[in-house]
JSON list of C-alpha atoms in Angstrom, two decimals:
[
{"chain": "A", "resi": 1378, "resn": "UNK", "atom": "CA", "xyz": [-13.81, -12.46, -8.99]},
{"chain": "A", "resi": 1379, "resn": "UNK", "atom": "CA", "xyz": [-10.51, -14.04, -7.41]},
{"chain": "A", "resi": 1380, "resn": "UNK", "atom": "CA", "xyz": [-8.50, -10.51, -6.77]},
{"chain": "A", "resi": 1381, "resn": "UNK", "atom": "CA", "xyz": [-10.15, -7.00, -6.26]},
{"chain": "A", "resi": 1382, "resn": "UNK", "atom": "CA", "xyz": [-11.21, -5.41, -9.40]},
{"chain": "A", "resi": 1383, "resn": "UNK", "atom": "CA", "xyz": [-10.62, -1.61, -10.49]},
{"chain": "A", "resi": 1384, "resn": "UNK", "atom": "CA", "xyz": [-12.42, -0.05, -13.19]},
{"chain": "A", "resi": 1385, "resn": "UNK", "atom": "CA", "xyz": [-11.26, 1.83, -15.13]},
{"chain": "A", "resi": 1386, "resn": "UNK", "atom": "CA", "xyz": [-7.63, 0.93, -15.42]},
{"chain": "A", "resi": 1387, "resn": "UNK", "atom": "CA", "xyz": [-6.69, 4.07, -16.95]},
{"chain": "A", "resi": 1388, "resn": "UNK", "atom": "CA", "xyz": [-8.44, 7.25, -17.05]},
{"chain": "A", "resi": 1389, "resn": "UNK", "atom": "CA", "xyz": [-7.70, 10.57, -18.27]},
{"chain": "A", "resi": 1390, "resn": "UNK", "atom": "CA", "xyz": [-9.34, 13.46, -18.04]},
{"chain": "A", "resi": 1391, "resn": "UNK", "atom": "CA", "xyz": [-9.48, 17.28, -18.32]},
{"chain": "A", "resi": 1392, "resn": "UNK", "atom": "CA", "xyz": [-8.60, 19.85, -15.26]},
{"chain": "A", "resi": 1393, "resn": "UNK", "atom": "CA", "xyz": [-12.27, 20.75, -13.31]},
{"chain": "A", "resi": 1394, "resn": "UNK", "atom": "CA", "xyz": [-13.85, 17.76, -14.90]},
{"chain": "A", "resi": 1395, "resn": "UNK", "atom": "CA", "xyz": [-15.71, 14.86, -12.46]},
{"chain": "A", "resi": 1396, "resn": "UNK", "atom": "CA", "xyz": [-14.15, 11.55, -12.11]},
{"chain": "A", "resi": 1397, "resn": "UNK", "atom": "CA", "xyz": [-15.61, 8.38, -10.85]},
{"chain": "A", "resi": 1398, "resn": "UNK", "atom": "CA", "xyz": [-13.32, 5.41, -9.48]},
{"chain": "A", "resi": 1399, "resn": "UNK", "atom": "CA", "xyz": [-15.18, 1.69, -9.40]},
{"chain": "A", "resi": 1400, "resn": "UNK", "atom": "CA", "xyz": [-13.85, -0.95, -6.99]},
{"chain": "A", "resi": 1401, "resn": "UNK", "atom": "CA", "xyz": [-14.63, -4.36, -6.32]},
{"chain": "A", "resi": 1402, "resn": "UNK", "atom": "CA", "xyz": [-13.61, -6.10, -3.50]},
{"chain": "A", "resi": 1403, "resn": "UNK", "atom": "CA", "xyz": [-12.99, -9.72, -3.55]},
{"chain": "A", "resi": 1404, "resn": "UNK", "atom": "CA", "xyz": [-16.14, -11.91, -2.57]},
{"chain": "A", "resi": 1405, "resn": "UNK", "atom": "CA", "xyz": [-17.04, -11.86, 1.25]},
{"chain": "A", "resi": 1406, "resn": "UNK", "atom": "CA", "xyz": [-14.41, -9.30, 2.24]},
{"chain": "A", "resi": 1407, "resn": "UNK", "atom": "CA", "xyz": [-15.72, -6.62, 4.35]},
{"chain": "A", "resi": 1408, "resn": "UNK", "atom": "CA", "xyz": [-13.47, -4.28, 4.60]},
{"chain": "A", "resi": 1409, "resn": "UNK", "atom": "CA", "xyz": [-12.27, -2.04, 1.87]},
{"chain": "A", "resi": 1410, "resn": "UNK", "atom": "CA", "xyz": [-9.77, 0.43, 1.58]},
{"chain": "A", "resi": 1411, "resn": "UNK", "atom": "CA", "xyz": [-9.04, 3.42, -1.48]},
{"chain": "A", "resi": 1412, "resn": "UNK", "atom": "CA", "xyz": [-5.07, 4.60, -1.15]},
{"chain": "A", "resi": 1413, "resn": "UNK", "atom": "CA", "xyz": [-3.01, 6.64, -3.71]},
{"chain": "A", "resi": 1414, "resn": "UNK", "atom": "CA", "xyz": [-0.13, 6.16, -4.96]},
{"chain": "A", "resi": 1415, "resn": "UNK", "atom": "CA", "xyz": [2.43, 8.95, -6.55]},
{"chain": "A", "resi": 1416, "resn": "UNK", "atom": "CA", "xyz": [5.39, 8.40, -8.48]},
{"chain": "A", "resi": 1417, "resn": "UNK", "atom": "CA", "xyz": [7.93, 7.11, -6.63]},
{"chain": "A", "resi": 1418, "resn": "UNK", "atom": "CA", "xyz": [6.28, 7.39, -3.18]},
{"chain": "A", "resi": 1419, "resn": "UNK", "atom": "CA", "xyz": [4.32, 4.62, -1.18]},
{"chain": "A", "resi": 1420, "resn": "UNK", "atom": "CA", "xyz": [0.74, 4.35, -1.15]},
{"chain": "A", "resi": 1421, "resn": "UNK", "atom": "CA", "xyz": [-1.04, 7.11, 0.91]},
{"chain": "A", "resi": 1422, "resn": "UNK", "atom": "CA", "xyz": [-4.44, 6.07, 3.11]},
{"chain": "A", "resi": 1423, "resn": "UNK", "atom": "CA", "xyz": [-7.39, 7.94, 2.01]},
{"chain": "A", "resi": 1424, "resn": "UNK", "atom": "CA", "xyz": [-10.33, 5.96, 3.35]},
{"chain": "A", "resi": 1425, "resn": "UNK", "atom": "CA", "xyz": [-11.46, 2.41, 5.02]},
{"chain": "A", "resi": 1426, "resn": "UNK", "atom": "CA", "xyz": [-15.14, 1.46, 4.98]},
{"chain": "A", "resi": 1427, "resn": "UNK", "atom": "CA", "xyz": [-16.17, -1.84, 7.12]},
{"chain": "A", "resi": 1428, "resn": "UNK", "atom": "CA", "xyz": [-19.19, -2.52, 5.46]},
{"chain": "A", "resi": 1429, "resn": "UNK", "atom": "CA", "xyz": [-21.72, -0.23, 4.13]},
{"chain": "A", "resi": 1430, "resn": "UNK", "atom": "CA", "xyz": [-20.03, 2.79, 6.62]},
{"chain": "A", "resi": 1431, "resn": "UNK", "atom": "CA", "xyz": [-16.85, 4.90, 5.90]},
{"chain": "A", "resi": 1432, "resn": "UNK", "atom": "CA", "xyz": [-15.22, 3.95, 9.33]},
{"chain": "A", "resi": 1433, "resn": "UNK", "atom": "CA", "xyz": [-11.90, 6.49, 8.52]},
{"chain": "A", "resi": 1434, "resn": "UNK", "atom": "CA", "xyz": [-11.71, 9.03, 6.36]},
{"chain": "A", "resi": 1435, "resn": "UNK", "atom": "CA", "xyz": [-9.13, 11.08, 7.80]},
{"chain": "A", "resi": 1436, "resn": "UNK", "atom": "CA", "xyz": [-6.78, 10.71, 4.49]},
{"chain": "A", "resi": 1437, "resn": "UNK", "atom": "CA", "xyz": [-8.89, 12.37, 2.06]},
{"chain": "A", "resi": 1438, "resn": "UNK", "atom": "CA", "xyz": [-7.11, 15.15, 1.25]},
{"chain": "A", "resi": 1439, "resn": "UNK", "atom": "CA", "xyz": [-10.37, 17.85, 0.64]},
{"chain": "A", "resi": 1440, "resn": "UNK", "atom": "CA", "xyz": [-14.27, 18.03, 0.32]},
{"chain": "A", "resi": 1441, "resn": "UNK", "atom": "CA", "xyz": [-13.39, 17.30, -3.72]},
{"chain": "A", "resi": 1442, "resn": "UNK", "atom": "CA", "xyz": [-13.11, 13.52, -2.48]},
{"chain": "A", "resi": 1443, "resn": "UNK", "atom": "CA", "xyz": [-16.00, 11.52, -1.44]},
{"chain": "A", "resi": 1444, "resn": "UNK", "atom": "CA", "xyz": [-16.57, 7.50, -1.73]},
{"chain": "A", "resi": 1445, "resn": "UNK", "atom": "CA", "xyz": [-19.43, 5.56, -1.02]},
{"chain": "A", "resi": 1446, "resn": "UNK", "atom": "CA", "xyz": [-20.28, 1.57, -0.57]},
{"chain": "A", "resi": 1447, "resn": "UNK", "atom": "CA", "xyz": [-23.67, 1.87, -0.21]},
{"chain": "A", "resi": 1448, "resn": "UNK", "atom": "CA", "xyz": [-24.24, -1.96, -0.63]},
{"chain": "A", "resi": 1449, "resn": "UNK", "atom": "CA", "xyz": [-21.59, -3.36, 1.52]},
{"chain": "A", "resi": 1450, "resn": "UNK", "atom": "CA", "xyz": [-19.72, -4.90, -1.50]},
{"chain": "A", "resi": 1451, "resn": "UNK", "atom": "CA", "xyz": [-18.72, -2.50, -4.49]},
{"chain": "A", "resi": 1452, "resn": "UNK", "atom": "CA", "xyz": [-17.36, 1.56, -3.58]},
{"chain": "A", "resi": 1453, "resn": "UNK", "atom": "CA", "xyz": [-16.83, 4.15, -5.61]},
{"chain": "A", "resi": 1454, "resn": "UNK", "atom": "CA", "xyz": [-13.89, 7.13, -5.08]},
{"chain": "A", "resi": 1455, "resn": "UNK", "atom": "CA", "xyz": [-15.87, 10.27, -6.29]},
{"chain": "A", "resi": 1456, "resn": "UNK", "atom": "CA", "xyz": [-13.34, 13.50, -7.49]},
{"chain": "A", "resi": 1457, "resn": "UNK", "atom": "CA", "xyz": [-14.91, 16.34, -7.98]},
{"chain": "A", "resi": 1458, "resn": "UNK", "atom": "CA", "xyz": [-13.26, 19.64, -9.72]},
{"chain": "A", "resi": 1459, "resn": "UNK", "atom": "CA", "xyz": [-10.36, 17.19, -10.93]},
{"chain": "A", "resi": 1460, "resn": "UNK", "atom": "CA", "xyz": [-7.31, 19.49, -10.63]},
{"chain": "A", "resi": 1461, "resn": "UNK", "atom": "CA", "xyz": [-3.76, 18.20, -12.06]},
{"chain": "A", "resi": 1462, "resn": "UNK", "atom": "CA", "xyz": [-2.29, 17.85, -8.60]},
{"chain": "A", "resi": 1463, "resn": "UNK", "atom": "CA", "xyz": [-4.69, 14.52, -8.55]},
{"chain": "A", "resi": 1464, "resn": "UNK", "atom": "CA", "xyz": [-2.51, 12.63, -10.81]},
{"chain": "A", "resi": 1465, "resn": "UNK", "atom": "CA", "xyz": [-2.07, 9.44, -9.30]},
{"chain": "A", "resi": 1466, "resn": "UNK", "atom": "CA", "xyz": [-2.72, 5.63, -8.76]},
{"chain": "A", "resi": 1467, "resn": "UNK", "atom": "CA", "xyz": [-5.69, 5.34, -7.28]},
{"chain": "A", "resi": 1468, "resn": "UNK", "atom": "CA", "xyz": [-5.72, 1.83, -5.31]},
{"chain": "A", "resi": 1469, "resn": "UNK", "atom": "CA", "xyz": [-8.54, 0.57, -3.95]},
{"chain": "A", "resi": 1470, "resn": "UNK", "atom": "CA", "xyz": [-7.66, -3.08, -1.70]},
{"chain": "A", "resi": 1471, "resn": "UNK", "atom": "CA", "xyz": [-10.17, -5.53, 0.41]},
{"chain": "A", "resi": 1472, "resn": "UNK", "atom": "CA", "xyz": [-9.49, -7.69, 3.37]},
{"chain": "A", "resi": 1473, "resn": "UNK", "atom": "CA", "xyz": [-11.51, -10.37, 5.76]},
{"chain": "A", "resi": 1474, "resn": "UNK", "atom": "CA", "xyz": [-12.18, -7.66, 7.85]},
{"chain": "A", "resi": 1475, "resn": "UNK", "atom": "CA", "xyz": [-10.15, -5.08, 9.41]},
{"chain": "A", "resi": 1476, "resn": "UNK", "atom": "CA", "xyz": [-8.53, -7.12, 12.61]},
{"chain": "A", "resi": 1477, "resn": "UNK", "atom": "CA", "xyz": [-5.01, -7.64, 13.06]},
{"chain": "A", "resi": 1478, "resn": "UNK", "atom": "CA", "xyz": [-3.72, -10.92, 10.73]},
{"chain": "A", "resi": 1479, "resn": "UNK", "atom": "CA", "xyz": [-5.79, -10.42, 8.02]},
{"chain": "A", "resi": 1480, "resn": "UNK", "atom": "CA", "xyz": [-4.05, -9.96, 4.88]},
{"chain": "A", "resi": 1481, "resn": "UNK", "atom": "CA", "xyz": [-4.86, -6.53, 2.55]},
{"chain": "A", "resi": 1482, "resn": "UNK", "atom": "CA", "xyz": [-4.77, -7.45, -0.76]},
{"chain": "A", "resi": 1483, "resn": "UNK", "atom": "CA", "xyz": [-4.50, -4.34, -3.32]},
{"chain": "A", "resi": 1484, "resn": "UNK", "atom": "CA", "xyz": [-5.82, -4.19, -6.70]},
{"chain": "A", "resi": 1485, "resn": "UNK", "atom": "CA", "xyz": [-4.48, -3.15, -9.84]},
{"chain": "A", "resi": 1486, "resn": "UNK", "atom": "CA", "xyz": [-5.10, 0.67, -9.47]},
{"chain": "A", "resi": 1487, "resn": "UNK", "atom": "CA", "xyz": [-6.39, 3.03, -11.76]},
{"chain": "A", "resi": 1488, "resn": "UNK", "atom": "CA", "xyz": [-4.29, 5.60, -13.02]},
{"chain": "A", "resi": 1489, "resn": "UNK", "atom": "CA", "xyz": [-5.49, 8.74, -13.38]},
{"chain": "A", "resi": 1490, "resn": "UNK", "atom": "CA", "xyz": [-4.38, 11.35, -15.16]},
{"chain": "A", "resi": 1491, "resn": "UNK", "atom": "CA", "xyz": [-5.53, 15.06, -14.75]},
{"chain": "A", "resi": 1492, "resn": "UNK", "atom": "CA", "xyz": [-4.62, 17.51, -17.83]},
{"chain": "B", "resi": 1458, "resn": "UNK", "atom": "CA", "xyz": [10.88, 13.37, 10.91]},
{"chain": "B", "resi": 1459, "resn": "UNK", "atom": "CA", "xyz": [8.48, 10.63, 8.27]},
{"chain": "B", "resi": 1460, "resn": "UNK", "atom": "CA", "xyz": [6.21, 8.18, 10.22]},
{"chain": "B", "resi": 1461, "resn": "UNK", "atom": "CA", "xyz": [8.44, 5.43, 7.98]},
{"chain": "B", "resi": 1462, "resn": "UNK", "atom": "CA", "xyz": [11.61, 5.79, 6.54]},
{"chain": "B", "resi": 1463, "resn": "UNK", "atom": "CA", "xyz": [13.39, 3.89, 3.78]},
{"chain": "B", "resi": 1464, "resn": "UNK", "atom": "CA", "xyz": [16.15, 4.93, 1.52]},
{"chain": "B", "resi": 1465, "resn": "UNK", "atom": "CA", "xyz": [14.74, 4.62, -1.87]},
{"chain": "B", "resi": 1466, "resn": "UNK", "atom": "CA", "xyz": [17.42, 3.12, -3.46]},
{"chain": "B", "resi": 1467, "resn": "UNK", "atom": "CA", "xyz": [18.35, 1.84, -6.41]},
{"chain": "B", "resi": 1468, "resn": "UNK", "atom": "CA", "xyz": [19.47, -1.29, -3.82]},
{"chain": "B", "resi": 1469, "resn": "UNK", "atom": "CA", "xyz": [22.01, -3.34, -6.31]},
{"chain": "B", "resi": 1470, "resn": "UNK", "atom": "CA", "xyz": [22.96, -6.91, -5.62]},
{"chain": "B", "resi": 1471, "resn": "UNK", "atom": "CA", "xyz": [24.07, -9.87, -8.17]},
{"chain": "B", "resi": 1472, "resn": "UNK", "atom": "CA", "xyz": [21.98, -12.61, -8.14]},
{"chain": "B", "resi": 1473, "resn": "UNK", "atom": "CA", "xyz": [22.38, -15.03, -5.33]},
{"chain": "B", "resi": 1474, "resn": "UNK", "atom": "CA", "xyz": [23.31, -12.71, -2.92]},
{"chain": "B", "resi": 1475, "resn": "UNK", "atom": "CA", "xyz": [21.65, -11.59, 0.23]},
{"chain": "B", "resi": 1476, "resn": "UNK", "atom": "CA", "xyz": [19.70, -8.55, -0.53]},
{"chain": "B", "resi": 1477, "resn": "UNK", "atom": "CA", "xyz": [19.25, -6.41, 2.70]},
{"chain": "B", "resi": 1478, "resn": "UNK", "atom": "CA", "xyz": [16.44, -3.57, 3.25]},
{"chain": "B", "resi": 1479, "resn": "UNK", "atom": "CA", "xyz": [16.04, -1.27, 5.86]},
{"chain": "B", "resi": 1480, "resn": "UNK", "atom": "CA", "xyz": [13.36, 0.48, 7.42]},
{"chain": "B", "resi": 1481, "resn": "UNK", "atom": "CA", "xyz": [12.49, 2.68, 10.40]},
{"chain": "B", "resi": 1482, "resn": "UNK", "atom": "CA", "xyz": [9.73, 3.99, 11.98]},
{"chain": "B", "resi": 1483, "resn": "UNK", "atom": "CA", "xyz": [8.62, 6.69, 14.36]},
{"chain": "B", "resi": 1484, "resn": "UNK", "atom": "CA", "xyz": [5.77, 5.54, 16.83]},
{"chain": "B", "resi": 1485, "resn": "UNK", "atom": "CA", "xyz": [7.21, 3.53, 19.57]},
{"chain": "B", "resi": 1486, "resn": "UNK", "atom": "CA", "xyz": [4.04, 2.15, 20.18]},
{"chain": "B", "resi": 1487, "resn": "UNK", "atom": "CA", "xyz": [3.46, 0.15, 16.35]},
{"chain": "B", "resi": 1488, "resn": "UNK", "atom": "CA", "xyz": [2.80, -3.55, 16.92]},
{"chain": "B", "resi": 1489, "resn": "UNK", "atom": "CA", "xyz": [2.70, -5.04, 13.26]},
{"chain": "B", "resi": 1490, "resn": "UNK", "atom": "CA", "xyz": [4.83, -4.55, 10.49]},
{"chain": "B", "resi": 1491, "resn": "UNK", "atom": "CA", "xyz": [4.31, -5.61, 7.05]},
{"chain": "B", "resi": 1492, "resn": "UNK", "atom": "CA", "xyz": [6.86, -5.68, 3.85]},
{"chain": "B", "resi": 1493, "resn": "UNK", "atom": "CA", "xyz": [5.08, -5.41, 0.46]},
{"chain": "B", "resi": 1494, "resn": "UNK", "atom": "CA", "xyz": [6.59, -6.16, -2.89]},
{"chain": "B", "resi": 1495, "resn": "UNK", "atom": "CA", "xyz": [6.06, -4.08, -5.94]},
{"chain": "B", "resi": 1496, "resn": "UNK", "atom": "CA", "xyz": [6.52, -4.59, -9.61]},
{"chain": "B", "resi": 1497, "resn": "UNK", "atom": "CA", "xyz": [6.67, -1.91, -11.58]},
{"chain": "B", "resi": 1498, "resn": "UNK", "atom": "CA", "xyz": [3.26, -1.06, -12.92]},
{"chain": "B", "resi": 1499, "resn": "UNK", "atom": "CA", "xyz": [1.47, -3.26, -10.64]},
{"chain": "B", "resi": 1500, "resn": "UNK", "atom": "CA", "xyz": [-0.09, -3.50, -7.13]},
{"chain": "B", "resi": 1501, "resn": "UNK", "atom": "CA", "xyz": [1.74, -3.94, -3.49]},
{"chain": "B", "resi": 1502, "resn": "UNK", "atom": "CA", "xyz": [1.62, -7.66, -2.85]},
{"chain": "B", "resi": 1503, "resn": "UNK", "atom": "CA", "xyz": [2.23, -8.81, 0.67]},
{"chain": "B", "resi": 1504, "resn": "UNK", "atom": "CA", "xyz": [5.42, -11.10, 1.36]},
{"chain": "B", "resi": 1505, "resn": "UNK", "atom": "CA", "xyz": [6.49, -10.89, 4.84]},
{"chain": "B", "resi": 1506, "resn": "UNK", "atom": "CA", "xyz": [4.57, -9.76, 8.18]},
{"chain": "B", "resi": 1507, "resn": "UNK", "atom": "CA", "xyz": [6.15, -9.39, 11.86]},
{"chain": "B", "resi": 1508, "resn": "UNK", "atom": "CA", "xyz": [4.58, -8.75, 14.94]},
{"chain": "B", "resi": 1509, "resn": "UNK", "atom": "CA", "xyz": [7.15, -10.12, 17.67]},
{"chain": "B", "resi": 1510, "resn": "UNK", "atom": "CA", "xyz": [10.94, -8.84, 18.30]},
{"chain": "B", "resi": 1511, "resn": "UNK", "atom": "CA", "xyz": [13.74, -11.09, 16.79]},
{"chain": "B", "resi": 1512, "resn": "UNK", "atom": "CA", "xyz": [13.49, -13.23, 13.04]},
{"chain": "B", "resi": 1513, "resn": "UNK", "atom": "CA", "xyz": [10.50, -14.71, 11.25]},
{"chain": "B", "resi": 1514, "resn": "UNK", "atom": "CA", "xyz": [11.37, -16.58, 8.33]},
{"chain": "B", "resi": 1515, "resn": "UNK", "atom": "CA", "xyz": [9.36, -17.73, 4.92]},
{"chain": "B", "resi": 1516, "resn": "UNK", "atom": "CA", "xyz": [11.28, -19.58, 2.49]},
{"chain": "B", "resi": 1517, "resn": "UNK", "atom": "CA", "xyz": [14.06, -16.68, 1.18]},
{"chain": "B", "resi": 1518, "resn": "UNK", "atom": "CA", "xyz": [12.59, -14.35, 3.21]},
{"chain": "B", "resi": 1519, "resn": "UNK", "atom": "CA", "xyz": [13.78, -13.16, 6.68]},
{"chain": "B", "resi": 1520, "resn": "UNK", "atom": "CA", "xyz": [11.99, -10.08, 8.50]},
{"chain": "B", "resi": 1521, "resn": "UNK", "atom": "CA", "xyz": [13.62, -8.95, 11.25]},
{"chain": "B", "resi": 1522, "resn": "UNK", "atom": "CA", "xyz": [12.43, -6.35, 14.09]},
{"chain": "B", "resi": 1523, "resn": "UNK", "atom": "CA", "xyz": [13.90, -4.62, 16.71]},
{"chain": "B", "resi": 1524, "resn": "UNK", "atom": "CA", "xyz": [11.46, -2.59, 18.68]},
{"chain": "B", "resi": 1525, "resn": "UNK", "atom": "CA", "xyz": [13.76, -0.83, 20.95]},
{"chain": "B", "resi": 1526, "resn": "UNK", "atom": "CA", "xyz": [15.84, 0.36, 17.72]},
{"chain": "B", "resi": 1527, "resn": "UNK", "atom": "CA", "xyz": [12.85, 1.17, 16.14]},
{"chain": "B", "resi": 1528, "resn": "UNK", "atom": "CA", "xyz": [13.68, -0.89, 12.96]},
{"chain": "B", "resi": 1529, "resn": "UNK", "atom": "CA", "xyz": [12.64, -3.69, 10.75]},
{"chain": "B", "resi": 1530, "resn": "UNK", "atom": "CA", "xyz": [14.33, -5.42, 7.98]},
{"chain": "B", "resi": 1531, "resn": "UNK", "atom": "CA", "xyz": [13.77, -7.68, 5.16]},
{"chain": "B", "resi": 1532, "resn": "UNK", "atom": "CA", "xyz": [16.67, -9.90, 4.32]},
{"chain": "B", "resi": 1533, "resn": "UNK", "atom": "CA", "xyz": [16.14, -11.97, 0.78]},
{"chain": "B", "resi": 1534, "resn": "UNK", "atom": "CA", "xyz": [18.89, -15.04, 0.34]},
{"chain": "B", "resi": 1535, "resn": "UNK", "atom": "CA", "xyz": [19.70, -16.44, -3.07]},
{"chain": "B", "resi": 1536, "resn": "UNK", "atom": "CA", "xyz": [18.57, -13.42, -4.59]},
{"chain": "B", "resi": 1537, "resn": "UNK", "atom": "CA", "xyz": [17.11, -13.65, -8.09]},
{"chain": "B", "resi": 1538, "resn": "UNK", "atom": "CA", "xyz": [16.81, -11.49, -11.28]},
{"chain": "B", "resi": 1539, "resn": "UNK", "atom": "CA", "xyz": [13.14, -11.86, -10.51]},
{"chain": "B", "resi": 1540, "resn": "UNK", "atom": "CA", "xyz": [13.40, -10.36, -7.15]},
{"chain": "B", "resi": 1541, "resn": "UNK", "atom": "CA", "xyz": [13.89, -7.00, -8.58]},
{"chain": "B", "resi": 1542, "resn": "UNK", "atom": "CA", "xyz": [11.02, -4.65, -7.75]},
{"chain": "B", "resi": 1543, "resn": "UNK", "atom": "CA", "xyz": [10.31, -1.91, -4.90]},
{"chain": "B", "resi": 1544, "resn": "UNK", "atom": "CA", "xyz": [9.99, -3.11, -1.33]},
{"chain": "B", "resi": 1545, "resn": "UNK", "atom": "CA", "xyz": [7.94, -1.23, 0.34]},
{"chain": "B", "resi": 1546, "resn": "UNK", "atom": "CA", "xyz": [7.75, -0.99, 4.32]},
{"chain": "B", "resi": 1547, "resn": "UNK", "atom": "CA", "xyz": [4.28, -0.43, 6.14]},
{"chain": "B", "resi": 1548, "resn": "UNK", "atom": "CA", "xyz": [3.08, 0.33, 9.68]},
{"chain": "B", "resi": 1549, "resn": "UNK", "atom": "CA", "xyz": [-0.65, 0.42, 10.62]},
{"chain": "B", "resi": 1550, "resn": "UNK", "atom": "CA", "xyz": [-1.50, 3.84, 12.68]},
{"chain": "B", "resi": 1551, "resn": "UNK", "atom": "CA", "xyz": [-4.65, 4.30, 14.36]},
{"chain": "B", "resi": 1552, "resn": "UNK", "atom": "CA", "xyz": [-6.10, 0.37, 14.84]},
{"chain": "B", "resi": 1553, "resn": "UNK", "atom": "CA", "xyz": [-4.98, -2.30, 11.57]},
{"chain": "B", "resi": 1554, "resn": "UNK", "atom": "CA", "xyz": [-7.14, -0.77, 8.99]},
{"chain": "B", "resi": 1555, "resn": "UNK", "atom": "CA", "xyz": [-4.68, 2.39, 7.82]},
{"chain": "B", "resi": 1556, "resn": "UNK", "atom": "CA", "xyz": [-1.24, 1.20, 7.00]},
{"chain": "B", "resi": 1557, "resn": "UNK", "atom": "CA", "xyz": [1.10, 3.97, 6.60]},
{"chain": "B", "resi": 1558, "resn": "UNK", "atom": "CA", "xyz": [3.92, 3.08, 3.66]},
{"chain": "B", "resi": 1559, "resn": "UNK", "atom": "CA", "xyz": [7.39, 4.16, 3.57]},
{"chain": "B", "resi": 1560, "resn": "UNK", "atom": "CA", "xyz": [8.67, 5.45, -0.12]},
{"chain": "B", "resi": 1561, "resn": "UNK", "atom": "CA", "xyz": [9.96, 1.95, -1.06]},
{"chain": "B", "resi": 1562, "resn": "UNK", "atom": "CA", "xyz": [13.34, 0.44, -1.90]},
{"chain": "B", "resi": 1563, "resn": "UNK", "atom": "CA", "xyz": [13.90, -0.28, -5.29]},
{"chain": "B", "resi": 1564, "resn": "UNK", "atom": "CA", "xyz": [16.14, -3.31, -5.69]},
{"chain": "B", "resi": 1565, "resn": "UNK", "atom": "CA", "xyz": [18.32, -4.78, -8.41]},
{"chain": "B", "resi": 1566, "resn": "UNK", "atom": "CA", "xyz": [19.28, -7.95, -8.59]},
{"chain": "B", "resi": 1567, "resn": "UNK", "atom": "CA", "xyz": [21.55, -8.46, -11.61]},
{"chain": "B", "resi": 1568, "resn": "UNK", "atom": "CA", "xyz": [22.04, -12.00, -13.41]}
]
């Protein structure tokens, strides 16, 4: 597709429950990044994967977040144990690759709310 | 003290004015700077990027840094109703691939 894709767009679900984030990075982009967002804060780092391989993961907050690429291309931003405090924007954004100049572009986000 | 600071605002200006935002950082060492424009509801969008002390200029847009202040600013000319979103300020930490993100500015411009 032309921009990065996030599926779904809006997502809620109940407190403990499992939660599974799609992304979709735009075509021939390499690296990819997951980030949340909070109301009325900036977007926090969770993870960057160049390539297949989860390069930094040093923002996910605890062991109820894991996300995988295993292709290269498309990740996924596993929550397990969904707990209310998880509430957020959930943005997942591609670039070239991960050297200096190249542009991040963010998708849309999917919003997740935890009740 | 927050790895980037912004005051969040609301930032109100009437429309052609010169909009000024503000942000500061805390690692001496950052090299890149980015400013990323938000509409409510949807995604950061990149507008301005500055690597090198002094002005860089894109159309409206001025970003200006000042490493030995520690600052960078986004100045917008000619402001316009459809200007009005949250700015957000962002500083890579660790290599280009984690951008840290101040809270954002949210700015009004009014017709």
């Amino acid at each position: 597709g032309a921009g990065v894709s996030q599926t779904p767009s809006n997502k809620v679900t109940e407190k403990g429950k499992y939660v599974e984030l799609r992304c979709d990075p735009i075509s021939g982009h390499t690296a990819l990044y997951w980030y949340r967002q909070s109301l009325g804060q900036g977007p926090e780092f969770l993870i960057y994967f160049q390539g297949t391989g989860a390069a930094d993961d040093s923002g996910l907050p605890n062991d109820r977040f894991f996300a995988v690429r295993p292709e290269g291309s498309v990740s996924t931003l596993k929550i397990q144990r969904t707990e209310r405090g998880d509430s957020a924007v959930y943005l997942c954004a591609s670039s070239l690759n991960a050297a200096r100049g190249n542009t991040i572009y963010f998708g849309e986000g999917s919003w997740l709310t935890v009740v | 003290q927050k790895e980037v600071e912004q005051n969040s605002g609301p930032l109100s200006v009437p429309e052609g004015a010169i909009a000024s935002l503000n942000c500061t950082y805390s690692d001496r060492g950052s090299q890149s700077f980015f400013w990323y424009r938000q509409y409510s509801g949807k995604s950061p969008e990149l507008i301005m990027s500055i690597y090198s002390n002094g002005d860089k200029e894109d159309g409206r847009f001025t970003a200006q840094l000042n490493k030995a202040s520690q600052y960078v600013s986004l100045l917008i000319r000619d402001s316009q109703p459809s200007d009005s979103a949250t700015y957000l300020c962002a500083v890579p930490r660790g290599g280009f691939q984690k951008l840290v993100f101040g809270t954002g500015t949210r700015l009004l411009v009014s017709p």
